[in-house]
Coordinates of C-alpha atoms and ligand atoms in Angstrom, one line a residue:
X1 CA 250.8 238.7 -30.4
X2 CA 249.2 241.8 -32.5
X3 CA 246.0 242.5 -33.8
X4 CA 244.9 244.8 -37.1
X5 CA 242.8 246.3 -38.8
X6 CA 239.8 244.2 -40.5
X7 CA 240.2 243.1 -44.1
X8 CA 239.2 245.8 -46.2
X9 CA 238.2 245.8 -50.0
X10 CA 241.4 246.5 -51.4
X11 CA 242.8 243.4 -49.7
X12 CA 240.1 241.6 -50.9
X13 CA 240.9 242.5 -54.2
X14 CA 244.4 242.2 -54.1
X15 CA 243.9 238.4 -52.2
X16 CA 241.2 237.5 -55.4
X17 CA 244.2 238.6 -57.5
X18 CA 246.9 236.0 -55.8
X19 CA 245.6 233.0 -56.5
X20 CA 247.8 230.3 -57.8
X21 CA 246.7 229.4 -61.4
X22 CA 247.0 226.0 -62.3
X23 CA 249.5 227.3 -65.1
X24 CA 251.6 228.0 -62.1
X25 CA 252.2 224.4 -61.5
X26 CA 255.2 224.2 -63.1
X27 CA 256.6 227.2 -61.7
X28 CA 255.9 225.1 -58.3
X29 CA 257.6 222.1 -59.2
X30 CA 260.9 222.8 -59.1
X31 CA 260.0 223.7 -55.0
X32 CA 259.3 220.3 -54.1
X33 CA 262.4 218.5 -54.2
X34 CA 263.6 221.6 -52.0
X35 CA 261.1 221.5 -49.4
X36 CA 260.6 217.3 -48.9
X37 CA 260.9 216.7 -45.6
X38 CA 261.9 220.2 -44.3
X39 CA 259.9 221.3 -40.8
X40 CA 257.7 224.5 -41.2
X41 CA 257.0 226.0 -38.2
X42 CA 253.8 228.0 -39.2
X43 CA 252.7 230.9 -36.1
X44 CA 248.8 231.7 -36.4
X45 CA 247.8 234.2 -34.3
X46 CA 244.6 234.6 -32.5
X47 CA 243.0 237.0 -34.9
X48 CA 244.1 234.6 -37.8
X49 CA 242.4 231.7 -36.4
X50 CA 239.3 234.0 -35.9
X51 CA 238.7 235.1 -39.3
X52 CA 236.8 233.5 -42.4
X53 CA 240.1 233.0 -44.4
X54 CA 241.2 230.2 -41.5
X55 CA 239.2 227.1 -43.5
X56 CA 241.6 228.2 -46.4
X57 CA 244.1 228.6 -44.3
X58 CA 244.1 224.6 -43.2
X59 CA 243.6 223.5 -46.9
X60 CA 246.8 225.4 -47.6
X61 CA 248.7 223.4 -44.7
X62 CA 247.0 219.8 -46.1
X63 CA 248.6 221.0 -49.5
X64 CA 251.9 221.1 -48.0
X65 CA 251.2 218.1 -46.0
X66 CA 250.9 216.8 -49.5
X67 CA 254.3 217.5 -50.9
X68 CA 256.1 216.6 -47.4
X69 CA 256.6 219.1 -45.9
X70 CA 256.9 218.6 -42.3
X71 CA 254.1 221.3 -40.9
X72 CA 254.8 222.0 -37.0
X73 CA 251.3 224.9 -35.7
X74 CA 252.2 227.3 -32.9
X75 CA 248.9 229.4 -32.2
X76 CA 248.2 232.8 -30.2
X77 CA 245.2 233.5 -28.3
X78 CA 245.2 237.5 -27.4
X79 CA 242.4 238.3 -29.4
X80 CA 240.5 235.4 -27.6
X81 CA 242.0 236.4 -24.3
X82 CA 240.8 239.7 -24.9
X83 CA 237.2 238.9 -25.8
X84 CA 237.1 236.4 -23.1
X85 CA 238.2 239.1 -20.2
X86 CA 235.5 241.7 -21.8
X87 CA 232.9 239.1 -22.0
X88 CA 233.2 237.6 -18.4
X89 CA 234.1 240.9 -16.8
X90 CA 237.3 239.8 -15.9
X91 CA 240.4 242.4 -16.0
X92 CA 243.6 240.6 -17.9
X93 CA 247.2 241.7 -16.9
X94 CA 248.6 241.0 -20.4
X95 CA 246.8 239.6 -23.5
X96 CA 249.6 238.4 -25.9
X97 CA 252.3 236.4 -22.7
X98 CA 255.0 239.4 -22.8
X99 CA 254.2 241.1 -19.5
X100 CA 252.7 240.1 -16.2
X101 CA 250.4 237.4 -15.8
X102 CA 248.4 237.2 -13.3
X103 CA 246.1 234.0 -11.8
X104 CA 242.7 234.9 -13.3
X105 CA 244.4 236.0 -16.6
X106 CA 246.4 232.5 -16.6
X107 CA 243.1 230.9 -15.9
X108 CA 241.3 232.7 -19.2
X109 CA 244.3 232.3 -21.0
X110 CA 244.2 228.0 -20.7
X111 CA 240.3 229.0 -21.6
X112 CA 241.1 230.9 -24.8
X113 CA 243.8 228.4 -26.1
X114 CA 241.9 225.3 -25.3
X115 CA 239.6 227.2 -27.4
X116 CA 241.7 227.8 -30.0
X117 CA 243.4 224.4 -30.2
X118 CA 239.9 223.1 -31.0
X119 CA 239.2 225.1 -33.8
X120 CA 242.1 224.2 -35.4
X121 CA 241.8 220.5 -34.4
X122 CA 238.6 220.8 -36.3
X123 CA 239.3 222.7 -39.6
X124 CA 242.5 220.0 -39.7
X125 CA 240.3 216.8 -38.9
X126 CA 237.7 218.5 -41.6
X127 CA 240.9 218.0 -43.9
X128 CA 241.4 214.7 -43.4
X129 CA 244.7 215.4 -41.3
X130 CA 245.9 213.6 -38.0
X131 CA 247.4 216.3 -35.7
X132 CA 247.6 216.2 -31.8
X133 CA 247.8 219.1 -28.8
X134 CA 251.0 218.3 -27.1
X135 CA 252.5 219.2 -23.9
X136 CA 256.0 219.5 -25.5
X137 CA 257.0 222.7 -24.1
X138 CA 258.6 222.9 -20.6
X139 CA 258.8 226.2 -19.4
X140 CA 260.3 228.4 -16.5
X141 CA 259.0 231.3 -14.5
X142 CA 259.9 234.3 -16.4
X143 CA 260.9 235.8 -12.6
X144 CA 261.4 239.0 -11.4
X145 CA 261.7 242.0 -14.9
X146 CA 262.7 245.3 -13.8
X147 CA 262.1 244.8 -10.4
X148 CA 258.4 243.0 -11.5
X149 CA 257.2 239.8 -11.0
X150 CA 255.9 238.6 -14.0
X151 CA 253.9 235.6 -11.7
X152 CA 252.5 233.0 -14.5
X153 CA 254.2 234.1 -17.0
X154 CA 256.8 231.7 -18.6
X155 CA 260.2 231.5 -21.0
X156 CA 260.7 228.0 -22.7
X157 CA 263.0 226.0 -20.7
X158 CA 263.0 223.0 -23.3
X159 CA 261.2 222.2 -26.0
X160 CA 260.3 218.1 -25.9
X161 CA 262.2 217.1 -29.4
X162 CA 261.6 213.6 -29.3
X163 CA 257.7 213.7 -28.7
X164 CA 257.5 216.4 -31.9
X165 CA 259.7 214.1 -33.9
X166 CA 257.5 211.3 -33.3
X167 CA 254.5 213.0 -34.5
X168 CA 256.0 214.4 -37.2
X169 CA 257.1 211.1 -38.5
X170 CA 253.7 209.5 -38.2
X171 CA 252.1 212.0 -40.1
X172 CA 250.6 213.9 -37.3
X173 CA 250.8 217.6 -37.0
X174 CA 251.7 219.0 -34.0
X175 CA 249.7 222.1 -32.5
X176 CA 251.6 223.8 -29.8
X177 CA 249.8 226.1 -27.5
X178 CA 251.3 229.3 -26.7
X179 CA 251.1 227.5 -22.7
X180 CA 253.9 225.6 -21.2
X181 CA 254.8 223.5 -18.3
X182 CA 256.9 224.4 -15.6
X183 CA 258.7 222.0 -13.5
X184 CA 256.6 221.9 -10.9
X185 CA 253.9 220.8 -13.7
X186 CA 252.1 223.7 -13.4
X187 CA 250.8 226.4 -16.3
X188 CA 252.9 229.1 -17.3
X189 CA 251.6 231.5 -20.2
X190 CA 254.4 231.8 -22.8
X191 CA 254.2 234.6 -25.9
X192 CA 253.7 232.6 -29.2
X193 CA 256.3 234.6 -31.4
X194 CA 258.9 233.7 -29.2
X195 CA 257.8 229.8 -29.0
X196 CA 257.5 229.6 -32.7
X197 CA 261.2 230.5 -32.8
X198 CA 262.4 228.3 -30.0
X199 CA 260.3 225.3 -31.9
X200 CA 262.0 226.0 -35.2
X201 CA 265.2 226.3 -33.4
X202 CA 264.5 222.8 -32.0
X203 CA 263.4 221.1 -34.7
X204 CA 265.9 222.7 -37.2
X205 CA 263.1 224.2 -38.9
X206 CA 263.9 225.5 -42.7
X207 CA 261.3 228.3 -42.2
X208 CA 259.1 230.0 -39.8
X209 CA 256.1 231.7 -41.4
X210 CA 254.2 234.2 -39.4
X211 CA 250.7 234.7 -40.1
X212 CA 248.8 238.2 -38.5
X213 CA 246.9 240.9 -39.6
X214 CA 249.8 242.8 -40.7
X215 CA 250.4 242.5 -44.6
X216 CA 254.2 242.0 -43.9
X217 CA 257.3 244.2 -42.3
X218 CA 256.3 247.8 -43.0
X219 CA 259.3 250.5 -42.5
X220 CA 258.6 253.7 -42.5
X221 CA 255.0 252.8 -43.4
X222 CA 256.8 251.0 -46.7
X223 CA 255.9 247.6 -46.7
X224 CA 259.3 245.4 -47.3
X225 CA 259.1 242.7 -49.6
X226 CA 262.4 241.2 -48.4
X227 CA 265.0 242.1 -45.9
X228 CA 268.2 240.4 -45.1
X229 CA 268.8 240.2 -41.3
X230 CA 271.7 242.7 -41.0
X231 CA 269.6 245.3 -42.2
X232 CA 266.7 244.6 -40.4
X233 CA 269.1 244.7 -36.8
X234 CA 270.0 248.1 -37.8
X235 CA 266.5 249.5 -38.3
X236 CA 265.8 247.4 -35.6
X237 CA 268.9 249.3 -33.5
X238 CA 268.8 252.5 -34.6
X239 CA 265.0 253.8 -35.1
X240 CA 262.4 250.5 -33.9
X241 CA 259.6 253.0 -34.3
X242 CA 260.0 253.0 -38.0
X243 CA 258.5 249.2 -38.2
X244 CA 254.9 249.2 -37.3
X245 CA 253.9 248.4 -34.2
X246 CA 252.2 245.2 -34.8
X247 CA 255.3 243.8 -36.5
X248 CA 257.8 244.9 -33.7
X249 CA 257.6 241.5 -31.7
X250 CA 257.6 239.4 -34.7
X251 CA 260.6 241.4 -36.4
X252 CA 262.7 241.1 -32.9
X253 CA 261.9 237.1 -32.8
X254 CA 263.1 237.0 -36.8
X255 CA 266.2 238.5 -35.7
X256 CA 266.8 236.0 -33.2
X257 CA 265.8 232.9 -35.1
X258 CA 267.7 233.7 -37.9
X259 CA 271.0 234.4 -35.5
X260 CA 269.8 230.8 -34.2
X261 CA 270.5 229.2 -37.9
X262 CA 266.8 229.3 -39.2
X263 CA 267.3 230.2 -42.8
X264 CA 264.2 232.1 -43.1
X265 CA 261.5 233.6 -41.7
X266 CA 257.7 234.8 -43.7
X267 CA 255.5 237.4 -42.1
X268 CA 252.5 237.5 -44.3
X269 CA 248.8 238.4 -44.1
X270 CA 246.8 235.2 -42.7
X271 CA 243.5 237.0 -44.2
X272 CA 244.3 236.6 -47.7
X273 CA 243.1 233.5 -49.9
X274 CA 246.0 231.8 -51.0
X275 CA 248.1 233.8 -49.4
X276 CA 250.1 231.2 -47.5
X277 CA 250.8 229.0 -50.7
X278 CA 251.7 232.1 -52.8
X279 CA 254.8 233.2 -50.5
X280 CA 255.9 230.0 -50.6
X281 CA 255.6 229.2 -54.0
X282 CA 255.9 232.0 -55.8
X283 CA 259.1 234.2 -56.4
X284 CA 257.5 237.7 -56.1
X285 CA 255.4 236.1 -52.3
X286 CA 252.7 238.3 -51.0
X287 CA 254.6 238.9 -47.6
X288 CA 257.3 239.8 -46.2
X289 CA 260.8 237.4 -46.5
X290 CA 263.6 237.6 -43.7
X291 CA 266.6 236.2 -44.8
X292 CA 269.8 235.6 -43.4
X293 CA 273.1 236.4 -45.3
X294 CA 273.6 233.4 -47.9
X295 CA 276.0 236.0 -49.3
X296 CA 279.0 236.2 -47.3
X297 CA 281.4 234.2 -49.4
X298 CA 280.5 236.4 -52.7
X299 CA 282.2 239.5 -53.2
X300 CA 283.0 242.1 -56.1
X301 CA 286.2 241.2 -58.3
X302 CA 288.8 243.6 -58.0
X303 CA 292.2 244.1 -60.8
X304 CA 293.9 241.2 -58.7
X305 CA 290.9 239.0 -60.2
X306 CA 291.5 239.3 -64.0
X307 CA 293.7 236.4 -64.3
X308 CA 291.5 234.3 -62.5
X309 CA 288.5 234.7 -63.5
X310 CA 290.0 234.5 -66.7
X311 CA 291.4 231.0 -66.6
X312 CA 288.3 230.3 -64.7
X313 CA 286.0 230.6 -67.3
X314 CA 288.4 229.5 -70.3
X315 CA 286.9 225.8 -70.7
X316 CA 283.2 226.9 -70.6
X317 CA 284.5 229.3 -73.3
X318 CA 286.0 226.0 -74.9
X319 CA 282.5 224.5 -74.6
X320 CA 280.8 227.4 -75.9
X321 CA 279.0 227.6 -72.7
X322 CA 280.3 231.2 -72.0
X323 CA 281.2 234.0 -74.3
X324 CA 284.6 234.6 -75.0
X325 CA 286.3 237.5 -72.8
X326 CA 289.9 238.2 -73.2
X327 CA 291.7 239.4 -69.7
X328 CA 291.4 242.9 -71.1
X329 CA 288.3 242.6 -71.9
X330 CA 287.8 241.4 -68.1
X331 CA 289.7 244.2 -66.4
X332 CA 288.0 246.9 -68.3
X333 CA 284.4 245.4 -66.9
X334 CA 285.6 244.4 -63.6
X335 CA 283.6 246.1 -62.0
X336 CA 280.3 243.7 -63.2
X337 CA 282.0 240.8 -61.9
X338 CA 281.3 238.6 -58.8
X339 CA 283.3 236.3 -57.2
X340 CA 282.7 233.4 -54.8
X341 CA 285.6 232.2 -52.7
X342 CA 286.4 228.9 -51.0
X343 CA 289.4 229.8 -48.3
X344 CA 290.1 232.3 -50.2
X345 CA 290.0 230.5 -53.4
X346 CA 288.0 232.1 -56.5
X347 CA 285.3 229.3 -57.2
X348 CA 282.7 230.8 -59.0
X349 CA 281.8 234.0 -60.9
X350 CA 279.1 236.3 -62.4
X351 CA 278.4 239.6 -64.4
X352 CA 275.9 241.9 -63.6
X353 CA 275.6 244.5 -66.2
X354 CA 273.2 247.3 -66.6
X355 CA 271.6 249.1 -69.2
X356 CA 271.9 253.3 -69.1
X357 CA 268.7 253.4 -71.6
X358 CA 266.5 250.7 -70.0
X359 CA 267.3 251.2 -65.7
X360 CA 264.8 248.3 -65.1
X361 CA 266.7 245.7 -67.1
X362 CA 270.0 244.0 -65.8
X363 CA 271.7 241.2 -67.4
X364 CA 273.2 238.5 -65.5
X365 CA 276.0 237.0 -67.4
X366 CA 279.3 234.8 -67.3
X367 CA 277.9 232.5 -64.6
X368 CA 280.4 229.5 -63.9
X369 CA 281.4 227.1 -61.4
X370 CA 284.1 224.8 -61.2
X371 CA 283.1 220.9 -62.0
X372 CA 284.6 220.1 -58.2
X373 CA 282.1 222.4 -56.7
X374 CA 279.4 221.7 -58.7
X375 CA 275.9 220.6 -57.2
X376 CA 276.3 222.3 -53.7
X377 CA 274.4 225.8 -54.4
X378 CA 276.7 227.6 -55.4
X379 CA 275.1 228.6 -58.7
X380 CA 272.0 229.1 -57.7
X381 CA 273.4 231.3 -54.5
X382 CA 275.1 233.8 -57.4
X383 CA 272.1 233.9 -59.7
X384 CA 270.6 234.9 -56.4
X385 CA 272.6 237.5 -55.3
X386 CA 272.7 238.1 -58.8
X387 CA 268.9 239.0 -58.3
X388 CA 269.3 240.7 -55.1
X389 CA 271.7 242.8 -56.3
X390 CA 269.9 243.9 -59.2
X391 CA 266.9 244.7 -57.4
X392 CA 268.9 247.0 -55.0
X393 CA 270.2 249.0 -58.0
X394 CA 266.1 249.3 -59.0
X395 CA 266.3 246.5 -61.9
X396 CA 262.7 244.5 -62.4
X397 CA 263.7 242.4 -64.8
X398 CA 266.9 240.0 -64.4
X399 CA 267.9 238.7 -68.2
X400 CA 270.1 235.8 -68.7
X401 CA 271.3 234.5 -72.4
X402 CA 272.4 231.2 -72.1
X403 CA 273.1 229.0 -75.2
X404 CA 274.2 225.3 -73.8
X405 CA 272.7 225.6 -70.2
X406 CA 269.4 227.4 -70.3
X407 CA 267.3 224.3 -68.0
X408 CA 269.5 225.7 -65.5
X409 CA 267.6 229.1 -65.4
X410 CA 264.2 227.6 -65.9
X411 CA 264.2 225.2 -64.0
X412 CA 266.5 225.6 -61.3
X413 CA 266.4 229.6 -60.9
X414 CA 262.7 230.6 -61.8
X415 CA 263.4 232.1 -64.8
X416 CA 261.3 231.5 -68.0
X417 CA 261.6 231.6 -71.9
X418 CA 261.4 235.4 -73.5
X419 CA 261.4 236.9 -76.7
X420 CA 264.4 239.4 -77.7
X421 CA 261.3 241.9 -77.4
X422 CA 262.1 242.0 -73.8
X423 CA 265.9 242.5 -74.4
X424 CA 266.8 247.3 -74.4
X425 CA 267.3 248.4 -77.6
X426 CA 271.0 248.2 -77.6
X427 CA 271.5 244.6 -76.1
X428 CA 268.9 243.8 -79.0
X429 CA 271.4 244.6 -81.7
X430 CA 274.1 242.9 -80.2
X431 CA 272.8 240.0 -79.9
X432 CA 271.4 239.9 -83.5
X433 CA 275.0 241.2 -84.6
X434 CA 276.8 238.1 -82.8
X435 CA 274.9 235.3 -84.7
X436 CA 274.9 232.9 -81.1
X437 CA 271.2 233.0 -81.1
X438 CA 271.4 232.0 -77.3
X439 CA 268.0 231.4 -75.0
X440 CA 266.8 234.6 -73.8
X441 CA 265.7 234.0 -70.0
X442 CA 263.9 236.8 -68.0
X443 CA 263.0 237.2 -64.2
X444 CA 261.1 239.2 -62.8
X445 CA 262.6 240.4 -59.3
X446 CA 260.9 240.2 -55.8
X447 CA 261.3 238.1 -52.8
X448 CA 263.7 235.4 -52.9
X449 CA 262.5 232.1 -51.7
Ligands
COA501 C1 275.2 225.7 -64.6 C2 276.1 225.8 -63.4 C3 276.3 227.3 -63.2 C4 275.4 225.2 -62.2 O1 276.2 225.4 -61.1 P1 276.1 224.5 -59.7 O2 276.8 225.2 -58.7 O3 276.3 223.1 -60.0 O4 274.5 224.7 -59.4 P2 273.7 224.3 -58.1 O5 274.5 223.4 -57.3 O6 273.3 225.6 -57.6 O7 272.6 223.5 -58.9 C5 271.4 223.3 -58.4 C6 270.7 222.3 -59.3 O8 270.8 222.7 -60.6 C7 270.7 221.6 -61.4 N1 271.4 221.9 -62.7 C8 272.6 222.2 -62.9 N2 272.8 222.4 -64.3 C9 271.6 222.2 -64.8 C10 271.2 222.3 -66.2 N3 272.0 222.6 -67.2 N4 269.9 222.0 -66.4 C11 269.0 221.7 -65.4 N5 269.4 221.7 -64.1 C12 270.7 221.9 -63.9 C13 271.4 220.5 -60.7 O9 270.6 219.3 -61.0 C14 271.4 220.9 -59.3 O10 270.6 220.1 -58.5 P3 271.2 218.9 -57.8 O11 272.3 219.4 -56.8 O12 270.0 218.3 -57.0 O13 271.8 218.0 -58.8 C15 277.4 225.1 -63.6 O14 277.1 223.8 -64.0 C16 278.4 225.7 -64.6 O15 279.2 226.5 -64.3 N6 278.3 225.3 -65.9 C17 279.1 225.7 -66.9 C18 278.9 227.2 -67.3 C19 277.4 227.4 -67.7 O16 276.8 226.7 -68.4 N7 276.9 228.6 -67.2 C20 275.5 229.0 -67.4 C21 275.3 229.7 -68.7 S1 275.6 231.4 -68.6

């Protein structure tokens, strides 16, 4: 695992500025019902568990506890491992379990993690949480590399699903040390990025959240607030050295655990207060969000559309739930539509439109979904991609007028009550010419959750 730089006064100012108000409640409300009884597999690294912010750190994880949310720890030890080899005068072959291990490195490395687990047994027990060091993971020799024997250092073999299930289910969180067994019952040293990912995998996590030193992805020294997985392979592909080095490991292992069917992965900063809580319950997050493509049944509307989408949307237009459009209407602004397809049927759709006067405003518009599809996702996937989208093209601010169905938004979507203040100049006089008086909803863009 990586190690940074220290936390300097900027971050401290910007981790003072994070913190969840308890106006925000609301806002994390509507999470709840979506996280119940979904496993998070949360990776601490070494230096995380080191620094001042850990005691936060563990109050964050008894808040999730809270709303059950089924918490699963994976710790590092190189920055012990490290100190440990400088303070005994002991030469290490590797410090973070990716290259060769050697006896008296294995032998600092069970040190440094016996260590660690005990630190974080003690800030959990301190919480009033059960948790348990288990011996879940089986492991293998990781063999000969390039013509090196890597000696004691391991890959998972298995990961022991029942054991972690029946913690889990009596309230006990597991902590998994980045050791494992090998067949023979001895110690292997395994790399904690790669065993928070094969512990998701196992488990079926919903999320795996990274915390480090680094305040997210950074690309090209850019610091990503979201990345969808495709593009992250082809940075990853075609120029690695633009992601910081710190990240590399933890960017490759993303990759792979969102290949693997884990929905989403977080890389945030462990050193900032609140920092945990806010990616998870806020839209904007303070990290960075990995995310695999939720996207691939939605696609642009083309000519052939027009008569769909038109009969689509002609009983919500009944309803007055959406704004009359006559198929010419349609076809001249096909280009704003989206459409999501079931075997190749049109399901849903959605505008996007932009304003040439205000180019951080986008209005998201004609959203509808046919009553036999309704309650699977599919709205909330377009208002999504809706949002993604949007921010691509440099919006800020995603607008929705609703008149019959504006809960949805607010509740559902993370989108809140505006004034027409907030709606450009020429939208504004529309909408006071058309007499519908609908909601005006606003989001502001940034991660997705
Ligand atoms: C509103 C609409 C787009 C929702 O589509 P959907 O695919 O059913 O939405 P999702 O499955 O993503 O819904 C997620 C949640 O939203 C909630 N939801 C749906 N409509 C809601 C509303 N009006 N108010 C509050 N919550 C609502 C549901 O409870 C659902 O949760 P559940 O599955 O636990 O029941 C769909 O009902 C629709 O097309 N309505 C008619 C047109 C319309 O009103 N469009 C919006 C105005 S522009």
């Amino acid at each position: 695992m990586t190690e940074g730089s220290p936390l300097s006064p900027s971050r401290a100012a910007a981790a003072a500025a994070t913190t969840i108000k308890p106006t925000d409640l609301r806002g994390i409300l509507k999470y709840i019902p979506r996280f119940r009884d979904q496993v998070f597999v949360i990776a601490l690294d070494g230096a995380v568990i080191a620094d001042d912010n850990l005691s936060n750190l563990l109050v964050d994880i008894a808040v999730l506890r809270s709303l059950s949310i089924k918490v699963v720890l994976v710790h590092g030890i190189s920055l012990q491992l490290s100190e440990l080899s400088e303070v005994r005068g002991v030469p290490i072959t590797n410090a973070d379990g990716t290259g060769v291990t050697d006896a008296s490195t294995l032998d600092l490395a069970v040190r440094a993690s016996s260590r660690v687990s005990h630190l974080v047994l003690e800030g959990l027990t301190q919480n009033g949480l059960k948790c348990a060091i288990t011996n879940a993971v089986r492991a293998l020799p990781a063999g000969v590399l390039k013509g090196v024997d890597q000696k004691r250092t391991g890959k998972v073999d298995r990961i022991d699903k029942e054991t972690l299930h029946h913690l889990i289910n009596a309230n006990i969180i597991p902590i998994i040390q980045p050791i494992g067994f090998g067949p023979d019952g001895h110690t292997l040293r395994i790399n904690s990025d790669l065993l928070a990912i094969e512990v998701a995998e196992t488990l079926q996590a919903t999320k795996v959240i990274y915390l480090s030193q680094q305040e997210g992805l950074s690309i090209d020294g850019q610091l990503r607030r979201d990345i969808d997985v495709a593009a992250l392979r082809d940075v990853m592909d075609s120029s690695p050295d633009s992601i910081a080095m710190g990240s590399r490991s933890k960017a490759l292992h993303a990759v792979k655990a969102i290949e693997a069917g884990i929905p989403r992965v977080h890389m945030v900063d462990g050193r900032i207060y609140d920092g945990l809580l806010n990616e998870i319950f806020s839209s904007e997050g303070v990290g960075t969000l990995i995310y695999g493509n939720d996207y691939q049944q939605i696609r642009q509307a083309n000519a052939n559309d027009v008569r769909f989408i038109h009969s689509l949307t002609r009983s919500a237009v009944k309803r007055e739930e959406l704004l009359h459009r006559t198929p010419e209407a349609i076809e001249a602004n096909i280009d704003q539509f989206y459409v999501f397809e079931v075997d190749e049927n049109i399901v849903a759709c959605v505008t996007l439109q932009f304003y040439p006067n205000a180019p951080t405003v986008a209005e998201l518009g004609s959203l509808y979904v046919m009553p036999f599809h309704h309650h699977r996702g599919v709205g909330r996937k377009m208002v999504e991609f809706a949002a993604l989208r949007a921010a691509e093209k440099g919006a800020s601010l995603l607008l929705a007028l609703s008149t019959q169905n504006p809960t949805f938004f607010t509740s559902v979507c993370g989108f809140e009550e505006a004034d027409k203040a907030e709606l450009p100049e020429s939208r504004r006089q529309v909408y006071e010419a058309n007499g519908r008086n609908a909601r005006i909803l606003i989001r502001h863009l940034g991660a997705t959750v």
